[in-house]
C-alpha cells in the first residue's frame, strides 16, 4: 500500500458500506423468516398433487434456502468489511502517530511511489531560521522510524489484500445463488485460505515423504476444516485433480521404501475420511475452478497412475476418497457415466481392477474397511447413496449407456476382500443402497431421514429396477434382497395395488408389471430378513388402505388385503421351493421389529398403527407356527399358513366398518377367499415367466 494512500486515505465510504450491509442483513433476515415460515412452511403443510407435489414444492424449498444462504453470505461480507475498516483506520492512526513522533526528532517520511518511501531530515540545520533550535537524531532514530513505517504499511497492505482475496473467494464460490460459508471476521477467512494453500503445497512437494508430524497435522487440519467450503475449495484447486490422485497412489503403495506408511498405517483411514470430506465439500462450491477440477478428475479416471511399485487407475483412487462426504450431484453423474462407460469398454473390468495377468499387484487403496478398494464401483455407489437426486438421475440415464441395466443386470462383481472369503460383495451392497436412494428419494445412510413425496422419476427407477432384476431370475444378487424389500415397501401403495389387481391393464399408470413384481418378490423372500422387512411394509400398507382409502365399496380394501396376502404367500412358497431347504429358515422366528418402516413409509396414525402392530404380531405367530410344526405347503394351498393374519385383517376392517352387517366368520372367509384368488393369480403369473 502506498504511504500517502494510507496516510491521507478517506475510509468513510468503507464505513458506509459496512452500515449498508448491516441494513441489508436486517432486510434479508426478514425475507428469510417470511420464506421459511410463510413460503416453505405452508408449502410443506399443503396437500400437493401431481407436478405441484414435486417440481413446485422443491422449487419453493430451494428458494427458501437461498434466502438463508443470502443472509449467511451478506453477514460474512459485512463482518469482513467491518474487520478491514477497523484495521485500516487503526493502521492509519498508527502511521500518523509514527510520523508525528519522527517530527520530534526532526525526521519526516516522504513517499517515493510504487510502495516506496524515504526517511529524511525535516529541517536541515543550515537552513533553519535564525534562533531556531533543530532537534537532533541518531542513525538509530532513522532506522527505527523506517522500520516502524514499513511494518505499518505491510500490515495495512495485508489487511487490504486479504480482504480482497477473501471477498473474491467467497463471492466466486457460487456463480449462481449464494454461499453458505460463514465467517465472523476477515482473519478467520484469510487463515482458512492460507492453511489450505500451505497443506496442498505440502502434499505436492513432499507427498508420502512428509514426516509423521506433518502427516498428523494434515489429518488434523483437514478434519478441523471439514465444514469450511472456502478452505475446501482453495485446498482442492491448489492440489489439483492429478495431485490428489498422485498423493493417494503414493500413500497406497507400500513398496516405495518410505517410512510414513509404517509409522502411520493405523491413521491412514482417518486421513482418507478427512480428505474425502474436503474434496466432497469443494465440489459443492460450484466455482469455476472447481468445475475445471471435476472435469480433470473425470478425464483422469480411466488413466493409470504410476508409482514405484504399481499402476492404478484414477477411478480406483478417487472412488476410495468418495466413501464419505456429500459430493455434488452433477459431478457424481458425470463421474458415474464415465466409470460405467470405461467398464463397458474393458468388457471384463475385474481383470483391469485386479491388475491383470503378469502385471504388478494392485495395492490396498482403502483403509476405512476390510475391502481393498480395488473395485471403484463400491466407493462411487456409496457416494451416490448419499445423494438421492443424483442417484435417481444415474439409474434413469440411458445415455451414453443404460446405467441401471449395467449395474443391476450385466455387471460381474468380484471379490475385493481377499482376506475374508465369507463376506458379502461390497460393490453389490453399495449398489443396493444407491438403488434405495434412487427409487425412494431417501438417503439410506441417514437414520433421521423421512419419506419424501415420489416423483415420476422415482417411479421410473422402480419400473426399471423390476425389469432388470426380474430378468436375473435366481441369479438375483443376495446383497440386493433387503434393499429391494425397502424399495418395494417405500412404494407400498403401488405394490399393494398391483399385488391385489385382478388383471393386467396396460392403460392403468399405477399398475406395476405383475410378472416382474412376483419374480422380484420371490427373490426378496429367499432371505428371512428381507422377507420380514417386505411383509412388515405390506402389513402397514394393507392397514393404511383399510383405514384411509375410501372406495365406493368398502369391501374392496378387505379383498385387496386378502389378495395381496395370497400373492406374498405364493412368492414365499416359490422362494422356498427354489432353495429346497434353506437352513437360515430353521431358526426360531422372533419378531424384533425390523424398523424399516420408520424411514421409508409415512406413519398411519395411532389408531391404525395399533392395527398394524396387531396384524404384524399375528403374522409373526403364523410364521412361527409354520416353522415349529414343519408345515409342508402344497401349491394352491399356501395361503392356509396365514389364517391368523387373515383373521386379523378381517378384525381391522370390521373396526373401520362396524355397520357392514357381517360377522367375524363371514369377513374372515371373505379375506381367505381373496387370498386364495391372489395365490392362484400369482401362480398363473409364475407360469407366464
XYZ file of C-alpha atoms in Angstrom:
689
model
C 0.000 0.000 0.000
C 1.272 3.474 -0.881
C 2.329 5.692 2.006
C 0.057 8.578 1.035
C -2.878 6.239 0.315
C -2.869 5.105 3.918
C -1.837 8.442 5.430
C -4.460 10.559 3.673
C -6.987 7.871 2.741
C -10.690 8.566 3.328
C -12.190 5.360 4.727
C -15.613 6.847 5.359
C -17.109 5.166 2.220
C -15.892 1.809 3.565
C -17.585 2.525 6.879
C -20.748 3.478 4.996
C -20.578 0.171 3.120
C -20.451 -1.659 6.454
C -23.588 0.186 7.568
C -25.321 -0.553 4.270
C -24.526 -4.278 4.528
C -25.785 -4.290 8.129
C -29.061 -2.794 6.951
C -29.188 -5.316 4.101
C -28.740 -8.194 6.558
C -31.732 -6.980 8.538
C -33.871 -6.893 5.393
C -32.649 -10.308 4.257
C -33.336 -11.811 7.685
C -36.909 -10.592 7.419
C -37.195 -12.160 3.973
C -35.625 -15.380 5.254
C -38.179 -15.567 8.068
C -41.041 -14.981 5.645
C -39.641 -17.524 3.206
C -39.203 -20.155 5.918
C -42.417 -19.595 7.880
C -44.772 -18.449 5.174
C -43.486 -19.779 1.858
C -41.802 -23.063 2.777
C -43.837 -23.675 5.932
C -47.148 -23.510 4.124
C -45.720 -25.483 1.214
C -44.775 -28.383 3.493
C -48.230 -28.438 5.083
C -50.110 -28.156 1.785
C -51.706 -31.187 0.172
C -49.902 -31.021 -3.155
C -50.645 -33.321 -6.059
C -49.235 -34.008 -9.498
C -46.456 -31.764 -10.757
C -47.006 -29.344 -7.876
C -46.096 -32.099 -5.419
C -42.660 -32.376 -6.946
C -41.455 -29.510 -9.090
C -43.244 -26.613 -7.351
C -42.619 -27.796 -3.798
C -38.932 -28.450 -4.498
C -38.597 -25.014 -6.112
C -40.138 -23.358 -3.062
C -37.862 -25.278 -0.679
C -34.758 -24.373 -2.682
C -35.837 -20.737 -2.882
C -36.386 -20.580 0.883
C -32.906 -21.999 1.451
C -31.419 -19.396 -0.902
C -32.775 -16.637 1.344
C -30.998 -18.288 4.267
C -27.759 -18.527 2.300
C -28.150 -14.872 1.296
C -28.220 -13.890 4.976
C -25.140 -16.014 5.654
C -23.148 -14.563 2.770
C -24.220 -10.994 3.491
C -23.227 -11.418 7.158
C -19.814 -12.790 6.202
C -19.242 -9.907 3.777
C -20.295 -7.353 6.417
C -18.003 -8.947 9.005
C -15.048 -8.923 6.620
C -15.646 -5.315 5.614
C -16.087 -4.298 9.254
C -12.865 -6.033 10.217
C -10.976 -4.431 7.337
C -12.395 -0.957 8.035
C -11.423 -1.138 11.697
C -7.914 -2.320 10.887
C -7.234 0.250 8.141
C -8.444 3.095 10.347
C -6.226 1.757 13.134
C -3.174 1.442 10.869
C -3.782 4.961 9.549
C -3.791 6.304 13.087
C -0.614 4.375 13.946
C 1.111 5.702 10.811
C 0.280 9.302 11.637
C 1.438 8.793 15.210
C 4.742 7.392 13.985
C 5.224 10.318 11.622
C 4.388 12.798 14.401
C 6.902 11.072 16.667
C 9.536 11.345 13.927
C 8.971 15.066 13.593
C 10.024 15.456 17.212
C 13.401 14.096 16.129
C 13.446 16.326 13.013
C 12.580 13.352 10.785
C 9.906 13.146 8.135
C 8.631 10.373 5.880
C 8.147 11.007 2.162
C 6.560 8.603 -0.340
C 8.594 7.784 -3.456
C 5.855 5.967 -5.411
C 5.308 2.254 -6.164
C 5.066 1.480 -2.481
C 8.396 3.066 -1.559
C 9.220 5.834 0.886
C 12.234 7.513 2.406
C 13.064 8.922 5.855
C 14.876 12.231 5.793
C 15.533 15.311 7.916
C 12.571 17.593 8.188
C 14.651 20.812 8.532
C 18.335 20.918 7.697
C 20.246 22.804 10.478
C 21.938 25.037 7.904
C 18.552 26.158 6.556
C 16.821 26.634 9.872
C 15.578 30.130 10.781
C 17.860 32.164 12.933
C 17.371 31.287 16.563
C 15.551 28.046 15.749
C 16.889 25.023 17.539
C 16.606 21.895 15.394
C 16.145 18.612 17.305
C 18.929 16.149 16.896
C 18.526 12.492 15.910
C 20.705 9.451 15.625
C 21.088 6.807 12.933
C 19.123 4.512 15.223
C 16.232 7.024 15.231
C 16.173 6.952 11.413
C 16.258 3.154 11.302
C 13.543 2.811 13.933
C 11.191 5.194 12.140
C 11.825 3.464 8.808
C 11.152 0.044 10.299
C 8.018 1.176 12.083
C 6.535 2.782 8.962
C 7.467 -0.283 6.922
C 5.753 -2.552 9.461
C 2.592 -0.438 9.461
C 2.420 -0.306 5.667
C 2.961 -4.083 5.447
C 0.167 -4.762 7.916
C -2.178 -2.351 6.158
C -1.341 -3.988 2.836
C -2.051 -7.398 4.349
C -5.423 -6.180 5.624
C -6.321 -4.769 2.226
C -5.061 -7.704 0.147
C -6.513 -10.465 2.302
C -9.872 -8.695 2.337
C -9.864 -8.601 -1.452
C -8.736 -12.230 -1.625
C -11.346 -13.468 0.819
C -14.205 -11.472 -0.706
C -13.263 -12.699 -4.160
C -13.096 -16.320 -2.978
C -16.352 -16.017 -1.075
C -18.382 -14.473 -3.874
C -16.730 -16.650 -6.518
C -17.784 -19.891 -4.862
C -21.301 -19.767 -6.205
C -21.626 -18.194 -9.663
C -25.388 -18.609 -9.229
C -27.052 -18.161 -5.858
C -25.369 -17.520 -2.515
C -22.627 -19.158 -0.490
C -23.325 -20.791 2.872
C -19.762 -20.125 4.077
C -19.894 -18.260 7.385
C -17.064 -16.160 8.873
C -17.058 -13.913 11.909
C -14.098 -11.841 10.691
C -11.605 -11.448 7.875
C -8.738 -13.056 9.774
C -10.568 -16.390 10.130
C -11.328 -16.494 6.421
C -7.806 -15.422 5.474
C -6.335 -18.084 7.758
C -8.528 -20.741 6.148
C -7.206 -19.785 2.697
C -3.589 -19.730 3.865
C -3.873 -23.068 5.671
C -5.480 -24.603 2.609
C -2.701 -23.427 0.342
C 0.044 -24.493 2.761
C -1.358 -28.014 3.202
C -1.940 -28.531 -0.507
C 1.594 -27.385 -1.285
C 2.968 -29.704 1.397
C 1.318 -32.638 -0.366
C 2.555 -31.517 -3.781
C 6.094 -31.007 -2.511
C 6.560 -33.990 -0.210
C 3.734 -36.454 -0.801
C 4.295 -39.580 1.274
C 7.778 -38.315 2.152
C 6.286 -35.923 4.692
C 7.192 -36.543 8.301
C 4.787 -38.309 10.660
C 4.304 -34.991 12.439
C 3.385 -33.281 9.174
C 1.036 -36.161 8.409
C -0.651 -35.747 11.783
C -1.073 -32.017 11.242
C -2.500 -32.601 7.754
C -5.040 -35.095 9.072
C -5.981 -32.829 11.972
C -6.344 -29.701 9.853
C -8.454 -31.416 7.190
C -10.730 -32.643 9.944
C -10.974 -29.211 11.537
C -11.949 -27.596 8.228
C -14.342 -30.327 7.037
C -17.294 -27.882 7.130
C -15.443 -24.897 5.687
C -16.193 -24.513 1.950
C -13.688 -21.672 1.494
C -10.858 -23.873 2.794
C -12.088 -26.897 0.844
C -12.230 -25.124 -2.488
C -8.808 -23.490 -2.062
C -7.163 -26.726 -0.886
C -8.679 -28.831 -3.660
C -7.950 -26.466 -6.518
C -4.401 -25.809 -5.281
C -3.733 -29.541 -5.028
C -5.336 -30.243 -8.396
C -7.050 -33.402 -9.578
C -3.812 -35.095 -10.576
C -2.184 -34.031 -7.310
C -4.923 -35.729 -5.285
C -4.570 -38.963 -7.269
C -0.767 -38.966 -7.117
C -0.839 -38.456 -3.354
C -3.280 -41.286 -2.680
C -1.458 -43.595 -5.085
C 1.856 -42.967 -3.298
C 0.320 -43.476 0.137
C -1.290 -46.730 -1.019
C 1.915 -48.145 -2.493
C 3.871 -49.854 0.308
C 6.825 -50.680 -1.944
C 8.362 -47.238 -2.352
C 10.590 -47.577 0.687
C 9.004 -44.725 2.635
C 8.538 -44.960 6.379
C 5.298 -42.984 6.630
C 3.067 -45.952 5.780
C 4.640 -47.995 8.557
C 4.604 -45.181 11.093
C 1.025 -44.099 10.424
C -0.667 -47.184 8.948
C -3.412 -47.120 11.566
C -4.135 -43.450 10.836
C -4.489 -43.753 7.061
C -8.222 -44.369 7.406
C -8.695 -41.100 9.314
C -6.800 -39.190 6.643
C -8.847 -40.926 3.946
C -12.037 -39.836 5.686
C -10.967 -36.229 6.220
C -9.602 -35.908 2.696
C -12.863 -37.311 1.330
C -14.939 -34.778 3.277
C -12.709 -31.981 1.968
C -12.970 -32.961 -1.689
C -16.715 -33.536 -1.383
C -17.298 -30.104 0.122
C -15.201 -28.483 -2.596
C -17.336 -29.990 -5.379
C -20.408 -28.327 -3.900
C -18.960 -24.816 -4.071
C -19.669 -24.591 -7.784
C -16.757 -22.259 -8.515
C -15.301 -22.102 -11.995
C -12.010 -23.509 -10.730
C -13.794 -26.477 -9.171
C -15.744 -27.171 -12.343
C -12.427 -27.463 -14.165
C -11.108 -29.708 -11.367
C -14.109 -32.011 -11.730
C -13.615 -32.259 -15.492
C -9.952 -33.090 -14.960
C -10.789 -35.758 -12.385
C -13.341 -37.450 -14.641
C -10.864 -37.340 -17.522
C -8.173 -38.975 -15.362
C -10.484 -41.777 -14.221
C -9.591 -44.187 -16.987
C -5.893 -43.356 -16.930
C -3.260 -45.266 -14.992
C -1.325 -43.519 -12.241
C 2.166 -44.954 -11.950
C 4.017 -45.275 -8.663
C 7.285 -47.013 -7.897
C 5.713 -50.414 -7.364
C 2.407 -50.431 -9.226
C -0.032 -48.837 -11.626
C -3.551 -48.000 -10.504
C -6.450 -46.312 -12.246
C -7.745 -42.868 -11.420
C -11.240 -44.271 -10.841
C -9.885 -46.654 -8.207
C -8.106 -43.896 -6.309
C -10.868 -41.311 -6.443
C -13.649 -43.785 -5.620
C -11.889 -44.625 -2.369
C -11.979 -40.932 -1.474
C -15.735 -40.891 -2.172
C -16.710 -43.219 0.658
C -17.604 -40.246 2.870
C -18.949 -36.769 2.222
C -21.714 -35.270 0.123
C -20.448 -34.822 -3.429
C -22.071 -32.507 -5.962
C -24.845 -34.189 -7.962
C -23.580 -33.045 -11.357
C -20.084 -34.326 -10.606
C -21.454 -37.664 -9.390
C -23.383 -38.262 -12.576
C -20.540 -37.200 -14.834
C -18.165 -39.419 -12.880
C -20.584 -42.363 -12.811
C -21.357 -42.187 -16.519
C -17.646 -42.173 -17.292
C -16.963 -45.079 -14.911
C -19.681 -47.259 -16.450
C -18.547 -46.338 -19.958
C -14.959 -47.267 -19.087
C -16.005 -50.606 -17.610
C -18.117 -51.491 -20.637
C -15.125 -50.861 -22.880
C -12.987 -53.080 -20.631
C -15.589 -55.874 -21.036
C -14.017 -57.722 -18.080
C -13.299 -54.812 -15.730
C -12.296 -57.038 -12.817
C -9.235 -58.112 -14.828
C -8.154 -54.479 -15.021
C -9.097 -53.513 -11.465
C -7.172 -56.502 -10.083
C -4.092 -55.718 -12.135
C -4.385 -58.300 -14.888
C -2.186 -61.258 -15.631
C 1.535 -60.582 -15.388
C 1.170 -57.007 -14.205
C 2.180 -55.549 -10.844
C -0.198 -56.373 -7.968
C -2.833 -53.805 -7.112
C -2.231 -52.354 -3.620
C -4.820 -51.837 -0.928
C -6.274 -48.389 -1.560
C -8.984 -48.345 1.072
C -8.181 -48.031 4.777
C -11.709 -47.492 6.108
C -12.921 -51.070 5.816
C -11.805 -54.591 5.110
C -12.159 -54.435 1.336
C -9.016 -53.490 -0.556
C -10.679 -50.722 -2.563
C -9.784 -52.205 -5.930
C -13.376 -52.079 -7.160
C -14.142 -48.421 -7.909
C -17.869 -49.105 -8.138
C -18.076 -49.584 -4.362
C -16.878 -46.110 -3.433
C -18.869 -44.461 -6.199
C -22.109 -46.213 -5.269
C -21.501 -45.340 -1.620
C -21.256 -41.669 -2.576
C -24.313 -41.966 -4.827
C -26.409 -43.419 -1.996
C -25.918 -40.196 -0.001
C -27.242 -38.048 -2.863
C -30.750 -39.299 -3.722
C -31.352 -36.800 -6.550
C -28.101 -37.773 -8.250
C -28.888 -41.461 -7.720
C -32.293 -41.069 -9.348
C -30.721 -39.388 -12.361
C -27.997 -42.045 -12.613
C -30.351 -45.034 -12.527
C -32.676 -43.451 -15.092
C -29.913 -42.467 -17.527
C -29.898 -44.262 -20.870
C -27.100 -42.223 -22.465
C -24.226 -42.640 -23.004
C -25.428 -46.071 -21.799
C -28.199 -47.602 -19.705
C -26.660 -47.373 -16.239
C -29.344 -49.375 -14.441
C -29.157 -52.240 -16.907
C -25.400 -52.396 -16.452
C -25.106 -52.213 -12.657
C -28.227 -54.264 -11.863
C -28.051 -56.880 -14.609
C -24.857 -57.024 -16.644
C -22.018 -56.112 -14.294
C -19.989 -59.007 -12.947
C -18.912 -58.438 -9.376
C -15.634 -59.691 -7.950
C -14.205 -60.355 -4.511
C -12.497 -57.261 -3.117
C -11.862 -58.766 0.308
C -9.265 -61.470 -0.334
C -8.656 -61.842 3.406
C -12.322 -62.659 4.117
C -13.951 -65.204 1.844
C -17.191 -65.433 3.801
C -18.351 -61.866 3.365
C -20.903 -60.292 1.062
C -19.917 -58.462 -2.088
C -19.366 -54.825 -1.138
C -19.981 -53.345 -4.574
C -23.371 -55.068 -4.814
C -24.231 -53.981 -1.293
C -23.296 -50.374 -2.110
C -25.289 -50.576 -5.345
C -28.323 -51.674 -3.356
C -28.031 -48.630 -1.084
C -27.736 -46.360 -4.126
C -30.810 -48.021 -5.639
C -32.762 -47.280 -2.461
C -31.798 -43.604 -2.700
C -32.682 -43.516 -6.401
C -36.114 -45.121 -6.075
C -37.219 -43.540 -2.795
C -35.552 -40.128 -2.660
C -34.353 -41.040 0.856
C -30.733 -41.302 1.977
C -30.471 -44.822 3.463
C -27.399 -43.764 5.468
C -29.315 -41.085 7.393
C -31.056 -42.508 10.476
C -33.135 -39.321 10.749
C -34.338 -39.286 7.145
C -38.052 -39.184 6.485
C -40.001 -40.366 3.435
C -40.453 -37.856 0.627
C -43.157 -37.459 -1.972
C -42.439 -39.585 -5.009
C -41.702 -38.007 -8.342
C -42.336 -39.626 -11.741
C -38.582 -40.230 -11.825
C -38.736 -42.307 -8.628
C -41.447 -44.456 -10.213
C -39.310 -44.790 -13.331
C -36.440 -46.160 -11.238
C -38.837 -48.660 -9.672
C -40.106 -49.850 -13.047
C -36.621 -50.168 -14.491
C -35.256 -51.994 -11.449
C -38.139 -54.500 -11.579
C -37.411 -55.130 -15.247
C -33.683 -55.760 -14.878
C -33.725 -57.569 -11.541
C -36.572 -59.895 -12.519
C -34.626 -60.800 -15.660
C -31.820 -62.080 -13.437
C -34.104 -64.810 -12.097
C -32.414 -66.972 -9.473
C -29.125 -65.181 -10.188
C -30.587 -62.177 -8.355
C -27.745 -60.930 -6.116
C -28.406 -61.831 -2.449
C -26.914 -58.472 -1.406
C -29.801 -56.694 -3.143
C -32.646 -58.565 -1.438
C -33.017 -56.377 1.643
C -32.527 -53.205 -0.412
C -35.224 -54.174 -2.891
C -37.534 -55.038 0.022
C -37.146 -51.439 1.186
C -37.754 -50.093 -2.329
C -40.965 -52.132 -2.657
C -42.010 -51.097 0.828
C -41.441 -47.435 0.081
C -43.690 -47.807 -2.978
C -46.124 -49.962 -0.979
C -49.189 -48.152 -2.331
C -48.410 -49.153 -5.930
C -47.092 -52.565 -4.845
C -50.233 -53.426 -2.840
C -52.387 -52.099 -5.669
C -50.559 -54.314 -8.167
C -50.374 -57.431 -5.986
C -54.127 -57.193 -5.433
C -55.009 -56.418 -9.058
C -57.404 -58.824 -10.768
C -55.869 -58.475 -14.213
C -53.228 -56.654 -16.208
C -54.287 -53.308 -17.610
C -51.788 -51.532 -19.895
C -53.825 -48.331 -19.575
C -53.521 -48.184 -15.785
C -50.485 -45.984 -14.940
C -50.491 -47.068 -11.282
C -50.198 -50.770 -12.080
C -46.749 -52.338 -11.982
C -45.727 -55.245 -14.198
C -47.130 -58.049 -12.040
C -44.945 -60.774 -13.524
C -41.799 -58.801 -12.779
C -43.161 -57.899 -9.345
C -43.784 -61.553 -8.485
C -40.284 -62.614 -9.540
C -38.619 -59.844 -7.526
C -40.863 -60.568 -4.519
C -39.827 -64.217 -4.776
C -36.140 -63.285 -4.818
C -36.599 -60.926 -1.863
C -38.359 -63.739 0.010
C -35.331 -66.036 -0.285
C -33.807 -64.233 2.710
C -35.699 -64.382 6.005
C -34.652 -60.854 6.946
C -35.645 -59.214 3.660
C -38.824 -61.322 3.593
C -39.661 -59.966 7.034
C -38.990 -56.374 6.017
C -41.219 -56.608 2.958
C -44.077 -58.178 4.895
C -43.797 -55.548 7.610
C -44.137 -52.882 4.949
C -47.093 -54.598 3.329
C -48.878 -55.163 6.649
C -48.651 -51.446 7.265
C -49.887 -50.629 3.775
C -52.859 -53.011 3.986
C -53.964 -51.468 7.272
C -53.409 -47.959 5.920
C -55.569 -48.901 2.927
C -58.344 -50.141 5.205
C -58.274 -47.041 7.407
C -57.578 -44.272 4.902
C -58.801 -45.315 1.445
C -62.494 -44.866 0.764
C -63.588 -46.801 -2.348
C -67.269 -46.847 -3.337
C -67.495 -50.385 -1.982
C -65.542 -50.584 1.298
C -65.217 -54.355 0.885
C -62.598 -53.621 -1.771
C -60.000 -52.798 0.889
C -60.541 -56.133 2.671
C -60.491 -58.120 -0.542
C -57.375 -56.338 -1.759
C -55.668 -57.107 1.549
C -56.530 -60.768 1.153
C -55.423 -60.810 -2.467
C -52.041 -59.268 -1.570
C -51.617 -61.764 1.263
C -52.088 -64.643 -1.170
C -49.649 -63.043 -3.618
C -46.987 -62.703 -0.913
C -47.516 -66.263 0.258
C -47.110 -67.671 -3.239
C -43.873 -65.715 -3.641
C -42.625 -67.146 -0.339
C -43.556 -70.652 -1.423
C -41.700 -70.238 -4.709
C -38.670 -68.934 -2.836
C -38.511 -71.976 -0.555
C -39.204 -74.276 -3.470
C -36.252 -72.737 -5.309
C -33.856 -73.158 -2.408
C -35.369 -76.530 -1.376
C -34.190 -76.272 2.200
C -32.536 -73.119 3.478
C -31.091 -73.668 6.977
C -31.475 -69.964 7.779
C -35.233 -70.524 7.901
C -34.886 -73.139 10.638
C -34.052 -70.516 13.237
C -36.879 -69.747 15.618
C -38.889 -66.882 14.231
C -38.721 -63.987 16.645
C -40.215 -60.595 15.941
C -37.547 -57.993 16.509
C -39.238 -55.092 14.800
C -37.205 -54.550 11.668
C -37.620 -50.785 11.962
C -37.534 -50.390 8.207
C -40.840 -48.550 8.037
C -39.687 -45.590 10.093
C -37.503 -44.040 7.409
C -39.246 -45.172 4.256
C -43.004 -45.154 4.771
C -45.227 -42.454 6.310
C -46.904 -43.103 9.626
C -50.540 -44.204 9.642
C -51.728 -42.579 12.862
C -52.025 -44.006 16.369
C -55.258 -45.948 15.874
C -54.175 -47.515 12.593
C -50.704 -48.218 13.999
C -52.276 -50.353 16.711
C -53.914 -52.280 13.905
C -50.548 -52.642 12.158
C -48.974 -53.952 15.362
C -51.776 -56.462 15.897
C -51.610 -57.659 12.311
C -47.817 -57.963 12.325
C -47.923 -59.854 15.616
C -50.411 -62.360 14.221
C -48.346 -62.745 11.071
C -45.334 -63.485 13.253
C -47.276 -66.181 15.089
C -48.233 -67.730 11.758
C -44.608 -67.769 10.683
C -43.508 -69.344 13.979
C -46.207 -71.989 13.747
C -45.119 -72.802 10.217
C -41.557 -73.443 11.404
C -42.458 -75.206 14.663
C -44.856 -77.656 13.036
C -42.857 -78.050 9.836
C -45.966 -77.338 7.781
C -45.497 -78.658 4.260
C -47.365 -76.349 1.901
C -48.633 -77.542 -1.420
C -49.050 -75.328 -4.394
C -52.554 -73.891 -4.376
C -52.967 -74.092 -0.591
C -50.136 -71.963 0.705
C -52.465 -69.231 1.918
C -53.537 -71.582 4.729
C -50.346 -70.703 6.592
C -51.650 -67.162 7.077
C -55.001 -67.904 8.647
C -54.232 -65.858 11.749
C -53.097 -62.905 9.667
C -56.244 -63.046 7.518
C -58.418 -63.158 10.632
C -56.581 -60.091 11.991
C -57.177 -58.264 8.703
C -60.884 -59.019 8.947
C -60.948 -57.689 12.531
C -59.259 -54.431 11.493
C -61.670 -53.985 8.601
C -64.626 -54.561 10.948
C -63.364 -51.818 13.292
C -63.413 -49.342 10.432
C -66.724 -50.612 9.012
C -68.812 -51.636 12.074
C -72.114 -51.280 10.192
C -71.292 -53.723 7.403
C -73.808 -56.255 8.633
C -71.265 -59.085 8.527
C -69.763 -61.044 11.370
C -66.210 -62.193 12.021
C -66.763 -65.543 10.299
C -68.022 -64.126 7.013
C -65.414 -61.377 6.950
C -62.562 -63.813 7.581
C -63.966 -66.070 4.888
C -64.063 -63.124 2.506
C -60.415 -62.338 3.225
C -59.437 -66.011 2.892
C -61.231 -66.361 -0.431
C -59.431 -63.271 -1.717
C -56.137 -64.734 -0.509
C -56.826 -67.931 -2.425
C -57.565 -65.851 -5.525
C -54.356 -63.885 -5.064
C -52.443 -67.110 -4.603
C -53.898 -68.561 -7.789
C -53.270 -65.350 -9.726
C -49.636 -65.348 -8.639
C -49.307 -68.982 -9.708
C -50.581 -68.004 -13.115
C -48.087 -65.147 -13.340
C -45.307 -67.548 -12.421
C -46.398 -69.845 -15.205
C -46.131 -66.953 -17.663
C -42.484 -66.298 -16.754
